[in-house]
Amino acid sequence: DAKTTQPPSMDCAEGRAANLPCNHSTISGNEYVYWYRQIHSQGPQYIIHGLKNNETNEMASLIITEDRKSSTLILPHATLRDTAVYYCIVRVGDTGRRALTFGSGTRLQVQP
Amino acid sequence: DTGVSQDPRHKITKRGQNVTFRCDPISEHNRLYWYRQTLGQGPEFLTYFQNEAQLEKSRLLSDRFSAERPKGSFSTLEIQRTEQGDSAMYLCASSLARDSRTEAFFGQGTRLTVV
């Protein structure tokens, strides 16, 4: 799986959009970008994933650059409950075996 | 609740003792994963089952660790002769294979402290 690079920490004001970047310059054509988050003392939670088109769901939006070498997770209106560690993971969609490879993630602190 | 369930949530054991953790995945999920997470780090993959077959094991899974999923439903992770370095959060996840939507659902984890 391609390696990802994320900033170790970010702050965001409550009610504002949180934009979390991820670099994956070695991504292959069949690799998806997945985002998970982990709130303190809980298991990771799936947020969203995409291949090359931008994606949106009830939790977030995922913007993938045209060359697919980077992406941004957008939480449109961050709340205090969005304070968590956010993991960007790149992997082949379904090889039938491959587990997720987590890095250190970005610790997002939403400030009141 | 139909999420992934792990038991116990917390376990304190003395060095050298054996411990066993249980994971109940989401009922229709055929894939089950075990991960280990130490403080300040992301989860690290340990092992993976598809139905009852253990298809992949990480190099992190020493011979003191064994995992089973006897009927393709719940799974157990046993650690024999625990060491202080085994202290960590042990996470279980499950997923259902269907084209690219293989997002994994995680349990709350079992926090192991070896004293």
XYZ file of C-alpha atoms in Angstrom:
227
model
C 0.000 0.000 0.000
C 1.139 3.540 -0.760
C 2.534 5.544 2.123
C 0.679 8.628 3.342
C 1.901 11.809 4.984
C -0.294 13.869 7.306
C 0.414 16.806 9.604
C 0.649 15.591 13.206
C -1.862 18.086 14.550
C -4.340 20.785 13.559
C -6.713 23.146 15.311
C -10.104 24.282 14.076
C -12.707 26.628 15.507
C -16.093 25.153 16.290
C -18.566 25.764 13.474
C -15.863 26.318 10.890
C -14.778 23.891 8.211
C -11.915 21.572 9.081
C -9.681 20.752 6.114
C -7.353 17.847 6.752
C -4.670 17.249 4.101
C -3.027 14.011 3.113
C -0.173 13.392 0.692
C 0.055 10.048 -1.101
C 2.427 10.757 -3.968
C 3.174 7.065 -4.653
C -0.459 6.016 -4.999
C -1.199 3.428 -7.683
C -4.060 3.522 -10.125
C -6.074 0.862 -8.311
C -5.599 2.231 -4.813
C -8.372 3.964 -2.927
C -8.052 6.723 -0.346
C -9.780 5.883 2.939
C -10.332 8.111 5.948
C -10.967 6.868 9.460
C -11.046 8.736 12.746
C -10.497 7.659 16.309
C -12.063 9.487 19.169
C -10.249 9.090 22.461
C -10.611 5.605 23.976
C -12.785 4.335 21.128
C -12.109 2.144 18.118
C -11.506 3.768 14.730
C -14.579 4.853 12.795
C -14.911 4.785 9.017
C -15.606 8.207 7.491
C -15.362 8.057 3.709
C -13.337 6.679 0.830
C -12.798 7.411 -2.861
C -10.821 6.430 -5.940
C -10.542 9.539 -8.089
C -13.809 11.414 -7.955
C -14.735 13.681 -5.097
C -17.042 12.032 -2.616
C -19.510 13.355 -0.054
C -21.543 11.659 2.626
C -23.339 12.720 5.757
C -20.100 12.999 7.693
C -17.619 14.623 5.353
C -16.388 15.408 1.863
C -13.303 13.959 0.235
C -11.483 15.982 -2.400
C -8.863 14.104 -4.423
C -6.531 16.045 -6.710
C -6.560 15.246 -10.396
C -3.145 13.567 -10.235
C -4.373 11.670 -7.125
C -1.181 12.473 -5.250
C -2.997 14.252 -2.458
C -6.420 14.582 -0.913
C -8.304 16.665 1.613
C -10.939 15.562 4.063
C -13.425 18.318 4.787
C -15.637 18.427 7.842
C -17.960 21.280 6.812
C -19.050 22.463 10.258
C -16.746 21.076 12.898
C -18.132 20.426 16.367
C -16.367 19.609 19.622
C -17.306 15.964 19.044
C -15.124 15.950 15.934
C -12.008 16.225 18.101
C -10.160 13.032 17.215
C -7.184 11.531 15.421
C -7.858 11.331 11.691
C -6.139 8.654 9.620
C -5.656 8.791 5.864
C -5.051 5.321 4.435
C -4.347 4.257 0.880
C -5.027 0.690 -0.153
C -6.322 -1.454 -2.943
C -10.097 -1.513 -2.688
C -10.639 -5.200 -2.211
C -7.801 -7.637 -2.661
C -9.634 -9.997 -0.362
C -6.941 -9.910 2.273
C -5.287 -6.623 2.906
C -5.886 -5.044 6.257
C -5.710 -1.325 6.836
C -2.262 0.158 7.460
C -2.581 3.060 9.861
C 0.019 5.786 10.191
C 0.179 8.261 13.047
C -2.679 10.388 11.705
C -3.588 14.015 12.363
C -4.807 14.996 15.794
C -7.618 17.492 15.207
C -8.542 19.698 18.126
C -11.795 21.593 17.687
C -11.749 24.718 19.826
C -14.907 26.261 21.316
C -26.742 -2.883 19.292
C -25.444 -4.605 16.171
C -21.890 -3.261 16.206
C -18.654 -5.101 16.905
C -18.502 -6.183 20.524
C -15.340 -6.920 22.500
C -14.995 -8.466 25.908
C -13.581 -7.586 28.349
C -13.115 -3.850 27.926
C -10.244 -3.810 30.402
C -7.908 -6.510 31.665
C -5.121 -6.248 34.213
C -2.916 -9.288 34.516
C 0.365 -10.256 36.089
C 3.364 -10.925 33.907
C 3.502 -14.552 32.878
C -0.237 -15.149 33.003
C -2.360 -16.116 30.007
C -5.215 -13.912 28.822
C -7.987 -14.412 26.289
C -10.075 -11.773 24.585
C -13.289 -12.246 22.677
C -14.663 -10.422 19.662
C -18.196 -10.692 18.306
C -18.318 -9.159 14.820
C -21.331 -7.734 13.030
C -23.406 -10.816 12.303
C -23.265 -10.966 8.507
C -19.601 -9.956 8.239
C -17.342 -12.687 6.951
C -14.046 -10.891 7.576
C -12.553 -10.308 10.983
C -9.349 -8.490 11.905
C -7.322 -8.075 15.058
C -5.162 -5.009 15.637
C -2.966 -3.803 18.475
C -2.553 -0.143 19.416
C -0.034 1.343 21.795
C -0.240 4.828 23.221
C 0.240 7.572 20.633
C 0.434 5.173 17.694
C -2.038 4.078 15.064
C -3.441 0.548 15.178
C -1.115 -2.201 13.925
C -2.461 -5.215 12.071
C -2.105 -8.584 13.803
C -4.193 -11.129 11.945
C -7.120 -11.600 9.587
C -9.849 -14.226 9.135
C -12.186 -14.837 6.280
C -14.953 -16.979 7.708
C -13.125 -19.528 9.887
C -9.881 -19.481 7.935
C -6.961 -17.455 9.271
C -5.546 -16.061 6.053
C -2.891 -13.632 7.179
C -0.702 -13.092 10.225
C 1.579 -10.164 10.910
C 5.170 -10.614 12.007
C 3.997 -8.863 15.178
C 2.061 -12.002 16.064
C 4.666 -13.936 18.012
C 4.240 -17.597 18.911
C 2.776 -16.522 22.261
C -0.231 -15.158 20.404
C -2.951 -17.315 18.930
C -6.254 -16.391 17.370
C -9.208 -18.541 16.438
C -12.535 -18.129 14.770
C -13.934 -21.643 15.076
C -17.333 -21.269 13.465
C -16.722 -18.205 11.387
C -18.575 -16.036 13.855
C -16.906 -14.842 17.078
C -13.139 -14.850 17.488
C -10.751 -15.191 20.406
C -7.235 -13.832 20.801
C -5.080 -15.538 23.409
C -1.768 -14.281 24.711
C 0.301 -16.790 26.619
C 2.989 -15.894 29.166
C 2.188 -12.204 28.981
C 5.001 -9.657 29.052
C 4.900 -5.981 29.970
C 5.398 -5.131 26.306
C 2.048 -6.742 25.552
C 0.297 -3.875 27.315
C -1.815 -2.226 24.649
C -5.313 -1.787 23.291
C -6.418 -4.811 21.280
C -8.943 -3.901 18.615
C -11.205 -6.149 16.601
C -12.806 -5.144 13.322
C -15.142 -6.825 10.874
C -16.170 -6.205 7.309
C -18.232 -7.655 4.511
C -16.517 -8.102 1.183
C -18.459 -6.539 -1.648
C -16.639 -4.839 -4.526
C -14.747 -1.837 -3.213
C -16.899 -1.123 -0.197
C -14.920 -3.013 2.358
C -14.973 -0.484 5.126
C -14.165 -2.067 8.442
C -16.177 -1.531 11.586
C -14.196 -1.526 14.796
C -15.084 -2.517 18.316
C -14.277 -0.447 21.375
C -11.215 -2.524 22.107
C -9.823 -4.413 25.083
C -7.204 -2.521 27.053
C -4.609 -4.901 28.461
C -2.280 -3.874 31.259
C 0.460 -6.311 32.239
C 1.949 -5.587 35.670
